[in-house]
């Protein structure tokens, strides 16, 4: 397997986990929210991590680029708004 597939999978995984951590923090800080409630509501979204890794490994190069670019652009937009 090419090195860039491993790099794309690792980069996309880190970015997706960062987005999920930010979402967890938002859910936890809501009115009446707790860490347990936030974890239960976020649990289905954790399935996104293996899907992203699989897409980076198996898909064509442009799909790997999209898988990395989408969370990166999302995080940049969130940073720009904040």
Short mmCIF file of the N, C-alpha and C atoms (twelve columns), coordinates in Angstrom:
data_MODEL
# 
_entry.id   MODEL 
# 
loop_
_atom_site.group_PDB 
_atom_site.id 
_atom_site.type_symbol 
_atom_site.label_atom_id 
_atom_site.label_alt_id 
_atom_site.label_comp_id 
_atom_site.label_asym_id 
_atom_site.label_seq_id 
_atom_site.Cartn_x 
_atom_site.Cartn_y 
_atom_site.Cartn_z 
_atom_site.pdbx_PDB_model_num 
ATOM 1   N N  . UNK A 1  0.832   -1.174 0.000  1 
ATOM 2   C CA . UNK A 1  0.000   0.000  0.000  1 
ATOM 3   C C  . UNK A 1  0.883   1.246  0.000  1 
ATOM 4   N N  . UNK A 2  0.474   2.235  -0.748 1 
ATOM 5   C CA . UNK A 2  1.268   3.448  -0.877 1 
ATOM 6   C C  . UNK A 2  1.278   4.244  0.431  1 
ATOM 7   N N  . UNK A 3  2.349   5.006  0.618  1 
ATOM 8   C CA . UNK A 3  2.499   5.793  1.836  1 
ATOM 9   C C  . UNK A 3  1.433   6.872  1.956  1 
ATOM 10  N N  . UNK A 4  0.992   7.423  0.818  1 
ATOM 11  C CA . UNK A 4  0.036   8.513  0.887  1 
ATOM 12  C C  . UNK A 4  -1.325  8.029  1.362  1 
ATOM 13  N N  . UNK A 5  -1.645  6.754  1.138  1 
ATOM 14  C CA . UNK A 5  -2.918  6.222  1.656  1 
ATOM 15  C C  . UNK A 5  -2.887  6.168  3.180  1 
ATOM 16  N N  . UNK A 6  -1.739  5.758  3.732  1 
ATOM 17  C CA . UNK A 6  -1.608  5.743  5.183  1 
ATOM 18  C C  . UNK A 6  -1.676  7.159  5.745  1 
ATOM 19  N N  . UNK A 7  -1.033  8.102  5.085  1 
ATOM 20  C CA . UNK A 7  -1.051  9.494  5.545  1 
ATOM 21  C C  . UNK A 7  -2.451  10.080 5.463  1 
ATOM 22  N N  . UNK A 8  -3.158  9.788  4.375  1 
ATOM 23  C CA . UNK A 8  -4.525  10.290 4.236  1 
ATOM 24  C C  . UNK A 8  -5.442  9.686  5.290  1 
ATOM 25  N N  . UNK A 9  -5.310  8.394  5.533  1 
ATOM 26  C CA . UNK A 9  -6.149  7.742  6.541  1 
ATOM 27  C C  . UNK A 9  -5.863  8.288  7.939  1 
ATOM 28  N N  . UNK A 10 -4.593  8.466  8.256  1 
ATOM 29  C CA . UNK A 10 -4.234  9.002  9.575  1 
ATOM 30  C C  . UNK A 10 -4.696  10.445 9.740  1 
ATOM 31  N N  . UNK A 11 -4.476  11.252 8.719  1 
ATOM 32  C CA . UNK A 11 -4.904  12.647 8.789  1 
ATOM 33  C C  . UNK A 11 -6.411  12.786 8.904  1 
ATOM 34  N N  . UNK A 12 -7.139  12.018 8.121  1 
ATOM 35  C CA . UNK A 12 -8.601  12.079 8.172  1 
ATOM 36  C C  . UNK A 12 -9.114  11.586 9.523  1 
ATOM 37  N N  . UNK A 13 -8.484  10.551 10.070 1 
ATOM 38  C CA . UNK A 13 -8.902  10.034 11.367 1 
ATOM 39  C C  . UNK A 13 -8.707  11.071 12.461 1 
ATOM 40  N N  . UNK A 14 -7.575  11.726 12.447 1 
ATOM 41  C CA . UNK A 14 -7.305  12.750 13.463 1 
ATOM 42  C C  . UNK A 14 -8.302  13.902 13.334 1 
ATOM 43  N N  . UNK A 15 -8.570  14.331 12.120 1 
ATOM 44  C CA . UNK A 15 -9.499  15.443 11.923 1 
ATOM 45  C C  . UNK A 15 -10.927 15.063 12.323 1 
ATOM 46  N N  . UNK A 16 -11.359 13.859 11.981 1 
ATOM 47  C CA . UNK A 16 -12.703 13.418 12.362 1 
ATOM 48  C C  . UNK A 16 -12.817 13.293 13.879 1 
ATOM 49  N N  . UNK A 17 -11.797 12.736 14.529 1 
ATOM 50  C CA . UNK A 17 -11.829 12.622 15.986 1 
ATOM 51  C C  . UNK A 17 -11.832 13.991 16.654 1 
ATOM 52  N N  . UNK A 18 -11.135 14.944 16.073 1 
ATOM 53  C CA . UNK A 18 -11.162 16.311 16.602 1 
ATOM 54  C C  . UNK A 18 -12.552 16.917 16.472 1 
ATOM 55  N N  . UNK A 19 -13.190 16.724 15.329 1 
ATOM 56  C CA . UNK A 19 -14.558 17.221 15.161 1 
ATOM 57  C C  . UNK A 19 -15.517 16.546 16.140 1 
ATOM 58  N N  . UNK A 20 -15.355 15.256 16.354 1 
ATOM 59  C CA . UNK A 20 -16.215 14.549 17.303 1 
ATOM 60  C C  . UNK A 20 -15.968 15.025 18.736 1 
ATOM 61  N N  . UNK A 21 -14.729 15.330 19.074 1 
ATOM 62  C CA . UNK A 21 -14.431 15.849 20.408 1 
ATOM 63  C C  . UNK A 21 -15.063 17.222 20.614 1 
ATOM 64  N N  . UNK A 22 -15.029 18.050 19.592 1 
ATOM 65  C CA . UNK A 22 -15.682 19.361 19.688 1 
ATOM 66  C C  . UNK A 22 -17.194 19.216 19.829 1 
ATOM 67  N N  . UNK A 23 -17.768 18.267 19.101 1 
ATOM 68  C CA . UNK A 23 -19.214 18.019 19.206 1 
ATOM 69  C C  . UNK A 23 -19.565 17.484 20.593 1 
ATOM 70  N N  . UNK A 24 -18.726 16.603 21.134 1 
ATOM 71  C CA . UNK A 24 -18.937 16.085 22.483 1 
ATOM 72  C C  . UNK A 24 -18.949 17.222 23.500 1 
ATOM 73  N N  . UNK A 25 -18.008 18.138 23.370 1 
ATOM 74  C CA . UNK A 25 -17.936 19.266 24.288 1 
ATOM 75  C C  . UNK A 25 -19.180 20.139 24.174 1 
ATOM 76  N N  . UNK A 26 -19.663 20.340 22.947 1 
ATOM 77  C CA . UNK A 26 -20.869 21.139 22.751 1 
ATOM 78  C C  . UNK A 26 -22.088 20.459 23.369 1 
ATOM 79  N N  . UNK A 27 -22.214 19.163 23.148 1 
ATOM 80  C CA . UNK A 27 -23.349 18.428 23.722 1 
ATOM 81  C C  . UNK A 27 -23.293 18.404 25.246 1 
ATOM 82  N N  . UNK A 28 -22.098 18.310 25.789 1 
ATOM 83  C CA . UNK A 28 -21.928 18.273 27.242 1 
ATOM 84  C C  . UNK A 28 -22.286 19.610 27.879 1 
ATOM 85  N N  . UNK A 29 -22.005 20.709 27.190 1 
ATOM 86  C CA . UNK A 29 -22.242 22.032 27.741 1 
ATOM 87  C C  . UNK A 29 -23.672 22.525 27.571 1 
ATOM 88  N N  . UNK A 30 -24.486 21.768 26.870 1 
ATOM 89  C CA . UNK A 30 -25.878 22.183 26.713 1 
ATOM 90  C C  . UNK A 30 -26.596 22.177 28.052 1 
ATOM 91  N N  . UNK A 31 -27.692 22.877 28.086 1 
ATOM 92  C CA . UNK A 31 -28.489 22.974 29.301 1 
ATOM 93  C C  . UNK A 31 -28.994 21.581 29.695 1 
ATOM 94  N N  . UNK A 32 -28.697 21.173 30.893 1 
ATOM 95  C CA . UNK A 32 -29.128 19.876 31.384 1 
ATOM 96  C C  . UNK A 32 -28.340 18.712 30.821 1 
ATOM 97  N N  . UNK A 33 -27.250 18.988 30.126 1 
ATOM 98  C CA . UNK A 33 -26.450 17.925 29.531 1 
ATOM 99  C C  . UNK A 33 -25.398 17.399 30.493 1 
ATOM 100 N N  . UNK A 34 -25.050 16.156 30.308 1 
ATOM 101 C CA . UNK A 34 -23.987 15.556 31.102 1 
ATOM 102 C C  . UNK A 34 -23.049 14.807 30.161 1 
ATOM 103 N N  . UNK A 35 -21.945 14.353 30.704 1 
ATOM 104 C CA . UNK A 35 -20.983 13.627 29.880 1 
ATOM 105 C C  . UNK A 35 -21.570 12.312 29.378 1 
ATOM 106 N N  . UNK A 36 -22.352 11.646 30.204 1 
ATOM 107 C CA . UNK A 36 -22.965 10.387 29.797 1 
ATOM 108 C C  . UNK A 36 -23.983 10.566 28.681 1 
ATOM 109 N N  . UNK A 37 -24.789 11.589 28.797 1 
ATOM 110 C CA . UNK A 37 -25.779 11.874 27.756 1 
ATOM 111 C C  . UNK A 37 -25.095 12.257 26.448 1 
ATOM 112 N N  . UNK A 38 -24.068 13.055 26.551 1 
ATOM 113 C CA . UNK A 38 -23.330 13.466 25.351 1 
ATOM 114 C C  . UNK A 38 -22.666 12.264 24.691 1 
ATOM 115 N N  . UNK A 39 -22.110 11.362 25.488 1 
ATOM 116 C CA . UNK A 39 -21.456 10.175 24.924 1 
ATOM 117 C C  . UNK A 39 -22.464 9.266  24.229 1 
ATOM 118 N N  . UNK A 40 -23.644 9.111  24.813 1 
ATOM 119 C CA . UNK A 40 -24.671 8.279  24.177 1 
ATOM 120 C C  . UNK A 40 -25.154 8.878  22.866 1 
ATOM 121 N N  . UNK A 41 -25.303 10.185 22.817 1 
ATOM 122 C CA . UNK A 41 -25.774 10.827 21.584 1 
ATOM 123 C C  . UNK A 41 -24.708 10.840 20.505 1 
ATOM 124 N N  . UNK A 42 -23.447 10.782 20.903 1 
ATOM 125 C CA . UNK A 42 -22.339 10.838 19.952 1 
ATOM 126 C C  . UNK A 42 -21.874 9.453  19.496 1 
ATOM 127 N N  . UNK A 43 -22.280 8.415  20.202 1 
ATOM 128 C CA . UNK A 43 -21.805 7.052  19.912 1 
ATOM 129 C C  . UNK A 43 -22.038 6.610  18.469 1 
ATOM 130 N N  . UNK A 44 -23.196 6.836  17.863 1 
ATOM 131 C CA . UNK A 44 -23.366 6.401  16.465 1 
ATOM 132 C C  . UNK A 44 -22.407 7.096  15.494 1 
ATOM 133 N N  . UNK A 45 -21.998 8.296  15.812 1 
ATOM 134 C CA . UNK A 45 -21.101 9.030  14.926 1 
ATOM 135 C C  . UNK A 45 -19.687 8.467  14.942 1 
ATOM 136 N N  . UNK A 46 -19.362 7.660  15.948 1 
ATOM 137 C CA . UNK A 46 -18.036 7.037  15.992 1 
ATOM 138 C C  . UNK A 46 -17.855 6.015  14.871 1 
ATOM 139 N N  . UNK A 47 -18.941 5.549  14.294 1 
ATOM 140 C CA . UNK A 47 -18.845 4.646  13.149 1 
ATOM 141 C C  . UNK A 47 -18.279 5.357  11.923 1 
ATOM 142 N N  . UNK A 48 -18.269 6.658  11.961 1 
ATOM 143 C CA . UNK A 48 -17.721 7.427  10.854 1 
ATOM 144 C C  . UNK A 48 -16.205 7.234  10.725 1 
ATOM 145 N N  . UNK A 49 -15.527 6.967  11.817 1 
ATOM 146 C CA . UNK A 49 -14.065 6.818  11.793 1 
ATOM 147 C C  . UNK A 49 -13.623 5.635  10.928 1 
ATOM 148 N N  . UNK A 50 -14.144 4.418  11.147 1 
ATOM 149 C CA . UNK A 50 -13.696 3.326  10.264 1 
ATOM 150 C C  . UNK A 50 -14.137 3.505  8.816  1 
ATOM 151 N N  . UNK A 51 -15.266 4.160  8.600  1 
ATOM 152 C CA . UNK A 51 -15.704 4.412  7.227  1 
ATOM 153 C C  . UNK A 51 -14.726 5.339  6.518  1 
ATOM 154 N N  . UNK A 52 -14.257 6.358  7.214  1 
ATOM 155 C CA . UNK A 52 -13.299 7.298  6.630  1 
ATOM 156 C C  . UNK A 52 -11.968 6.607  6.345  1 
ATOM 157 N N  . UNK A 53 -11.514 5.773  7.266  1 
ATOM 158 C CA . UNK A 53 -10.257 5.053  7.060  1 
ATOM 159 C C  . UNK A 53 -10.377 4.104  5.871  1 
ATOM 160 N N  . UNK A 54 -11.480 3.397  5.800  1 
ATOM 161 C CA . UNK A 54 -11.688 2.478  4.687  1 
ATOM 162 C C  . UNK A 54 -11.763 3.225  3.354  1 
ATOM 163 N N  . UNK A 55 -12.424 4.368  3.343  1 
ATOM 164 C CA . UNK A 55 -12.506 5.157  2.112  1 
ATOM 165 C C  . UNK A 55 -11.128 5.655  1.684  1 
ATOM 166 N N  . UNK A 56 -10.291 6.023  2.642  1 
ATOM 167 C CA . UNK A 56 -8.943  6.495  2.304  1 
ATOM 168 C C  . UNK A 56 -8.067  5.354  1.793  1 
ATOM 169 N N  . UNK A 57 -8.249  4.154  2.329  1 
ATOM 170 C CA . UNK A 57 -7.434  3.016  1.905  1 
ATOM 171 C C  . UNK A 57 -7.886  2.439  0.566  1 
ATOM 172 N N  . UNK A 58 -9.173  2.289  0.375  1 
ATOM 173 C CA . UNK A 58 -9.684  1.550  -0.776 1 
ATOM 174 C C  . UNK A 58 -10.009 2.448  -1.966 1 
ATOM 175 N N  . UNK A 59 -10.428 3.660  -1.697 1 
ATOM 176 C CA . UNK A 59 -10.887 4.533  -2.768 1 
ATOM 177 C C  . UNK A 59 -9.759  5.096  -3.615 1 
ATOM 178 N N  . UNK A 60 -10.141 5.776  -4.681 1 
ATOM 179 C CA . UNK A 60 -9.137  6.426  -5.526 1 
ATOM 180 C C  . UNK A 60 -8.499  7.619  -4.805 1 
ATOM 181 N N  . UNK A 61 -7.461  8.161  -5.413 1 
ATOM 182 C CA . UNK A 61 -6.715  9.243  -4.772 1 
ATOM 183 C C  . UNK A 61 -7.577  10.464 -4.513 1 
ATOM 184 N N  . UNK A 62 -8.513  10.765 -5.418 1 
ATOM 185 C CA . UNK A 62 -9.331  11.964 -5.233 1 
ATOM 186 C C  . UNK A 62 -10.312 11.789 -4.072 1 
ATOM 187 N N  . UNK A 63 -10.762 10.563 -3.813 1 
ATOM 188 C CA . UNK A 63 -11.641 10.336 -2.667 1 
ATOM 189 C C  . UNK A 63 -10.875 10.509 -1.364 1 
ATOM 190 N N  . UNK A 64 -9.628  10.061 -1.336 1 
ATOM 191 C CA . UNK A 64 -8.790  10.261 -0.154 1 
ATOM 192 C C  . UNK A 64 -8.564  11.752 0.089  1 
ATOM 193 N N  . UNK A 65 -8.384  12.508 -0.978 1 
ATOM 194 C CA . UNK A 65 -8.205  13.955 -0.830 1 
ATOM 195 C C  . UNK A 65 -9.471  14.621 -0.286 1 
ATOM 196 N N  . UNK A 66 -10.612 14.175 -0.761 1 
ATOM 197 C CA . UNK A 66 -11.887 14.724 -0.279 1 
ATOM 198 C C  . UNK A 66 -12.107 14.360 1.182  1 
ATOM 199 N N  . UNK A 67 -11.773 13.125 1.548  1 
ATOM 200 C CA . UNK A 67 -11.958 12.656 2.925  1 
ATOM 201 C C  . UNK A 67 -11.105 13.470 3.891  1 
ATOM 202 N N  . UNK A 68 -9.965  13.925 3.465  1 
ATOM 203 C CA . UNK A 68 -9.115  14.761 4.316  1 
ATOM 204 C C  . UNK A 68 -9.561  16.220 4.247  1 
ATOM 205 N N  . UNK A 69 -9.964  16.678 3.079  1 
ATOM 206 C CA . UNK A 69 -10.280 18.093 2.900  1 
ATOM 207 C C  . UNK A 69 -11.573 18.515 3.598  1 
ATOM 208 N N  . UNK A 70 -12.582 17.677 3.596  1 
ATOM 209 C CA . UNK A 70 -13.863 18.072 4.199  1 
ATOM 210 C C  . UNK A 70 -13.757 18.395 5.692  1 
ATOM 211 N N  . UNK A 71 -13.185 17.523 6.519  1 
ATOM 212 C CA . UNK A 71 -13.061 17.923 7.927  1 
ATOM 213 C C  . UNK A 71 -12.084 19.072 8.138  1 
ATOM 214 N N  . UNK A 72 -11.051 19.163 7.289  1 
ATOM 215 C CA . UNK A 72 -10.107 20.272 7.422  1 
ATOM 216 C C  . UNK A 72 -10.776 21.604 7.137  1 
ATOM 217 N N  . UNK A 73 -11.564 21.658 6.093  1 
ATOM 218 C CA . UNK A 73 -12.287 22.892 5.749  1 
ATOM 219 C C  . UNK A 73 -13.304 23.224 6.832  1 
ATOM 220 N N  . UNK A 74 -13.955 22.209 7.372  1 
ATOM 221 C CA . UNK A 74 -14.915 22.431 8.451  1 
ATOM 222 C C  . UNK A 74 -14.239 23.027 9.671  1 
ATOM 223 N N  . UNK A 75 -13.091 22.486 10.047 1 
ATOM 224 C CA . UNK A 75 -12.368 23.033 11.199 1 
ATOM 225 C C  . UNK A 75 -11.862 24.445 10.922 1 
ATOM 226 N N  . UNK A 76 -11.411 24.712 9.709  1 
ATOM 227 C CA . UNK A 76 -10.979 26.077 9.372  1 
ATOM 228 C C  . UNK A 76 -12.133 27.063 9.425  1 
ATOM 229 N N  . UNK A 77 -13.296 26.643 8.961  1 
ATOM 230 C CA . UNK A 77 -14.470 27.510 9.011  1 
ATOM 231 C C  . UNK A 77 -14.892 27.770 10.459 1 
ATOM 232 N N  . UNK A 78 -14.824 26.735 11.283 1 
ATOM 233 C CA . UNK A 78 -15.168 26.919 12.705 1 
ATOM 234 C C  . UNK A 78 -14.175 27.861 13.381 1 
ATOM 235 N N  . UNK A 79 -12.910 27.764 13.028 1 
ATOM 236 C CA . UNK A 79 -11.901 28.652 13.609 1 
ATOM 237 C C  . UNK A 79 -12.090 30.081 13.121 1 
ATOM 238 N N  . UNK A 80 -12.490 30.235 11.870 1 
ATOM 239 C CA . UNK A 80 -12.697 31.579 11.340 1 
ATOM 240 C C  . UNK A 80 -13.903 32.265 11.992 1 
ATOM 241 N N  . UNK A 81 -14.930 31.506 12.284 1 
ATOM 242 C CA . UNK A 81 -16.120 32.066 12.910 1 
ATOM 243 C C  . UNK A 81 -15.837 32.420 14.353 1 
ATOM 244 N N  . UNK A 82 -15.041 31.612 15.008 1 
ATOM 245 C CA . UNK A 82 -14.746 31.848 16.420 1 
ATOM 246 C C  . UNK A 82 -13.763 32.979 16.522 1 
# 
